[in-house]
Tab-separated table of C-alpha atoms in Angstrom:
chain	number	residue	atom	x	y	z
A	1	MET	CA	4.469	16.442	15.797
A	2	ASN	CA	5.199	16.315	19.635
A	3	THR	CA	4.604	12.842	20.705
A	4	PRO	CA	7.152	10.121	20.320
A	5	PHE	CA	4.768	7.971	18.619
A	6	GLN	CA	3.390	10.741	16.159
A	7	LYS	CA	7.323	11.047	15.215
A	8	ALA	CA	7.859	7.959	14.618
A	9	SER	CA	4.831	7.080	12.345
A	10	ALA	CA	5.706	10.785	10.256
A	11	TRP	CA	9.326	8.965	9.985
A	12	ILE	CA	8.086	5.647	8.840
A	13	ASP	CA	5.764	6.912	6.205
A	14	ALA	CA	8.206	9.661	4.951
A	15	GLU	CA	10.915	6.011	4.893
A	16	ASN	CA	8.045	4.272	3.421
A	17	ALA	CA	6.949	6.882	0.950
A	18	GLN	CA	10.293	6.523	-0.956
A	19	ASP	CA	9.096	3.259	-2.128
A	20	PRO	CA	9.543	3.619	-6.184
A	21	ASN	CA	6.897	0.937	-6.672
A	22	ILE	CA	3.973	2.285	-7.350
A	23	GLU	CA	0.435	0.774	-6.981
A	24	ILE	CA	-3.266	1.547	-7.453
A	25	ASP	CA	-5.911	2.062	-5.179
A	26	GLN	CA	-9.294	3.694	-6.215
A	27	ASN	CA	-7.693	5.137	-8.912
A	28	LYS	CA	-4.953	6.783	-7.470
A	29	GLU	CA	-1.110	6.039	-7.289
A	30	TYR	CA	0.768	5.504	-3.888
A	31	PRO	CA	4.317	4.005	-2.750
A	32	LYS	CA	3.459	0.370	-2.327
A	33	GLU	CA	5.071	-0.155	0.812
A	34	LEU	CA	3.029	3.079	2.590
A	35	LEU	CA	-0.336	1.778	1.068
A	36	TYR	CA	0.166	-1.528	2.762
A	37	SER	CA	1.823	0.363	6.332
A	38	ASN	CA	-1.677	2.418	5.930
A	39	ARG	CA	-3.452	-0.679	5.503
A	40	MET	CA	-2.141	-2.702	8.278
A	41	TYR	CA	-2.231	0.402	10.736
A	42	GLU	CA	-6.361	0.929	9.466
A	43	ARG	CA	-6.814	-2.927	10.215
A	44	LEU	CA	-5.302	-3.073	12.883
A	45	MET	CA	-7.426	-0.031	14.359
A	46	GLN	CA	-10.655	-1.624	13.394
A	47	PHE	CA	-9.821	-4.806	14.787
A	48	GLU	CA	-8.173	-3.860	18.031
A	49	PRO	CA	-8.650	-0.488	18.566
A	50	GLN	CA	-7.252	-0.934	22.207
A	51	ALA	CA	-3.628	-1.819	20.847
A	52	SER	CA	-0.643	-1.282	22.493
A	53	GLU	CA	1.525	1.696	20.632
A	54	GLU	CA	4.026	-0.944	20.257
A	55	VAL	CA	1.527	-3.078	18.402
A	56	GLN	CA	0.670	0.045	16.453
A	57	ILE	CA	4.120	0.585	15.834
A	58	ALA	CA	4.829	-2.700	14.358
A	59	SER	CA	1.495	-2.832	12.474
A	60	LYS	CA	2.566	0.700	10.607
A	61	ALA	CA	6.694	-0.556	9.712
A	62	GLN	CA	5.641	-4.383	9.247
A	63	HIS	CA	7.613	-3.480	6.139
A	64	ILE	CA	9.477	-0.466	6.041
A	65	CYS	CA	11.592	-0.199	2.755
A	66	ARG	CA	11.239	-3.654	1.640
A	67	TRP	CA	12.372	-2.444	-1.559
A	68	LYS	CA	15.951	-2.459	-0.437
A	69	LEU	CA	15.951	-6.123	-0.015
A	70	PRO	CA	14.533	-7.564	-3.091
A	71	ARG	CA	13.340	-10.894	-3.736
A	72	GLU	CA	15.678	-11.152	-6.681
A	73	SER	CA	18.506	-10.854	-4.682
A	74	TYR	CA	18.736	-14.327	-3.051
A	75	PRO	CA	18.511	-18.081	-4.909
A	76	MET	CA	14.413	-18.319	-6.653
A	77	ASP	CA	14.134	-21.367	-4.295
A	78	ARG	CA	12.191	-22.237	-1.088
A	79	VAL	CA	15.904	-21.882	0.850
A	80	GLY	CA	16.555	-18.731	-0.735
A	81	TYR	CA	12.826	-17.735	0.050
A	82	LEU	CA	13.797	-18.809	3.547
A	83	LYS	CA	16.877	-16.887	3.715
A	84	TRP	CA	15.196	-13.787	2.496
A	85	ARG	CA	12.207	-13.753	5.171
A	86	GLU	CA	14.418	-14.125	7.824
A	87	GLU	CA	16.866	-11.184	6.559
A	88	LEU	CA	14.077	-9.172	5.463
A	89	LYS	CA	12.489	-9.252	9.241
A	90	LYS	CA	15.696	-8.228	10.917
A	91	PHE	CA	16.221	-5.675	8.598
A	92	HIS	CA	12.308	-3.748	9.261
A	93	ALA	CA	13.237	-3.944	12.933
A	94	LYS	CA	16.666	-2.641	12.867
A	95	THR	CA	15.438	0.270	9.944
A	96	THR	CA	12.432	0.413	12.828
A	97	ALA	CA	14.731	0.687	16.480
A	98	GLU	CA	16.742	3.688	14.382
A	99	ILE	CA	13.396	5.573	13.889
A	100	LEU	CA	11.850	4.488	17.501
A	101	GLU	CA	15.530	5.725	19.491
A	102	LYS	CA	15.153	9.363	17.273
A	103	ALA	CA	12.141	9.611	18.154
A	104	GLY	CA	12.981	9.083	21.816
A	105	TYR	CA	11.393	6.012	22.676
A	106	ASN	CA	13.385	3.634	25.563
A	107	GLU	CA	15.694	0.598	24.850
A	108	ASP	CA	12.763	-1.781	26.087
A	109	PHE	CA	10.252	-0.366	23.735
A	110	SER	CA	12.465	-0.502	20.952
A	111	ASN	CA	13.280	-3.813	21.547
A	112	ARG	CA	9.445	-5.054	21.847
A	113	VAL	CA	8.934	-3.623	18.339
A	114	SER	CA	11.711	-5.545	16.736
A	115	PHE	CA	10.339	-8.645	18.738
A	116	LEU	CA	6.890	-8.077	17.180
A	117	ILE	CA	8.078	-7.522	14.047
A	118	GLU	CA	10.270	-10.364	13.777
A	119	LYS	CA	6.952	-11.952	14.738
A	120	LYS	CA	8.823	-14.207	17.494
A	121	LEU	CA	6.812	-16.659	19.951
A	122	LEU	CA	3.572	-16.763	17.433
A	123	LYS	CA	0.560	-18.121	18.986
A	124	LYS	CA	2.611	-17.959	22.345
A	125	ASP	CA	2.511	-14.256	22.728
A	126	ALA	CA	-0.562	-12.298	22.425
A	127	GLU	CA	0.589	-9.362	20.478
A	128	THR	CA	2.390	-11.223	17.885
A	129	GLN	CA	-0.567	-13.354	17.232
A	130	LEU	CA	-2.150	-10.168	17.369
A	131	LEU	CA	0.020	-8.506	14.710
A	132	GLU	CA	0.281	-11.772	12.765
A	133	ASP	CA	-3.672	-11.590	12.685
A	134	VAL	CA	-3.569	-8.498	11.016
A	135	ILE	CA	-0.890	-9.068	8.348
A	136	CYS	CA	-3.370	-12.275	7.548
A	137	LEU	CA	-6.672	-10.042	7.354
A	138	VAL	CA	-5.025	-7.203	5.016
A	139	PHE	CA	-3.400	-10.211	2.896
A	140	LEU	CA	-6.708	-12.048	2.613
A	141	GLU	CA	-8.623	-8.205	2.457
A	142	TYR	CA	-6.400	-6.775	-0.392
A	143	TYR	CA	-3.901	-9.014	-1.675
A	144	LEU	CA	-4.986	-12.615	-1.973
A	145	ASP	CA	-6.499	-11.208	-5.813
A	146	PRO	CA	-3.292	-10.787	-7.167
A	147	PHE	CA	-2.239	-13.992	-5.814
A	148	VAL	CA	-4.999	-15.513	-7.548
A	149	GLN	CA	-4.229	-14.256	-10.909
A	150	LYS	CA	-0.328	-15.551	-10.723
A	151	HIS	CA	-0.742	-18.918	-9.330
A	152	ASP	CA	-2.765	-22.472	-9.855
A	153	ASP	CA	-5.729	-23.509	-7.538
A	154	GLU	CA	-3.253	-26.340	-5.641
A	155	LYS	CA	-0.713	-23.710	-4.387
A	156	LEU	CA	-4.046	-21.390	-3.626
A	157	LYS	CA	-5.204	-23.868	-1.572
A	158	ASN	CA	-1.720	-23.997	0.195
A	159	ILE	CA	-1.441	-20.423	0.705
A	160	ILE	CA	-4.783	-19.906	2.034
A	161	LYS	CA	-5.045	-23.132	4.133
A	162	LYS	CA	-1.388	-22.056	5.613
A	163	THR	CA	-2.575	-18.180	6.337
A	164	TRP	CA	-5.634	-19.394	8.584
A	165	ASP	CA	-3.504	-21.824	10.628
A	166	LYS	CA	-1.009	-18.556	11.396
A	167	MET	CA	-4.430	-17.222	12.543
A	168	SER	CA	-6.118	-17.020	15.821
A	169	GLU	CA	-10.084	-18.072	16.370
A	170	LYS	CA	-10.735	-13.812	16.450
A	171	GLY	CA	-8.588	-13.312	13.083
A	172	HIS	CA	-10.701	-16.078	12.017
A	173	GLN	CA	-14.258	-14.748	12.829
A	174	GLU	CA	-13.169	-11.573	11.429
A	175	ALA	CA	-11.505	-13.273	7.890
A	176	LEU	CA	-15.233	-14.232	7.466
A	177	LYS	CA	-16.460	-11.027	7.198
A	178	ILE	CA	-14.279	-9.565	4.614
A	179	ASN	CA	-16.235	-8.979	1.544
A	180	TYR	CA	-14.483	-11.781	-1.283
A	181	SER	CA	-15.485	-12.052	-4.716
A	182	GLU	CA	-17.261	-15.128	-5.538
A	183	ASP	CA	-14.495	-16.756	-6.715
A	184	ASN	CA	-11.840	-15.770	-3.573
A	185	LEU	CA	-14.882	-17.009	-1.293
A	186	ASN	CA	-15.174	-20.111	-3.264
A	187	LEU	CA	-11.471	-21.101	-3.190
A	188	ILE	CA	-11.277	-20.301	0.677
A	189	LYS	CA	-13.914	-22.356	1.923
A	190	ALA	CA	-12.109	-25.511	-0.922
A	191	ALA	CA	-9.071	-24.663	0.985
A	192	LEU	CA	-10.620	-25.157	4.224
A	193	ALA	CA	-12.434	-27.888	3.756
């Protein structure tokens, strides 16, 4: 564990490994946010192997310690949801910045990672867009199915359309390569029609 990147990655993993929420992947149990972090990083490296260190860290820390700000602690309406999302971004950025400082990164690097985690200048900043593409790809590949179990078709079409609208053309091309179930593929086609 010599480089700042190795230190920061290990500390982000250690934080996410404390998630009390468990998710099962291929018959193995994982702390939910550690699994999400690993999926984000793996997808980023498949999608854009030359991604900067800042984007790599931001991908791993996208949901760092998310369970500490539960959705239920905010009003269960649209305003409550948006407030929760905004505060999550700041919380993830601050938590990550503390790790980056400890790992030996300078303030400029840390500020850039915070900028990315807070998804500033989406559609205008290439790296923010790259991170958003990866978030959307991970959602479509791993988290669309659980959504399908919980919501009706109209709500799902709306979620898929909003997800699609956030992505770049390169993201769209990659999303079309995901191995969806036949039902989910039909749902995606209907949402995008």
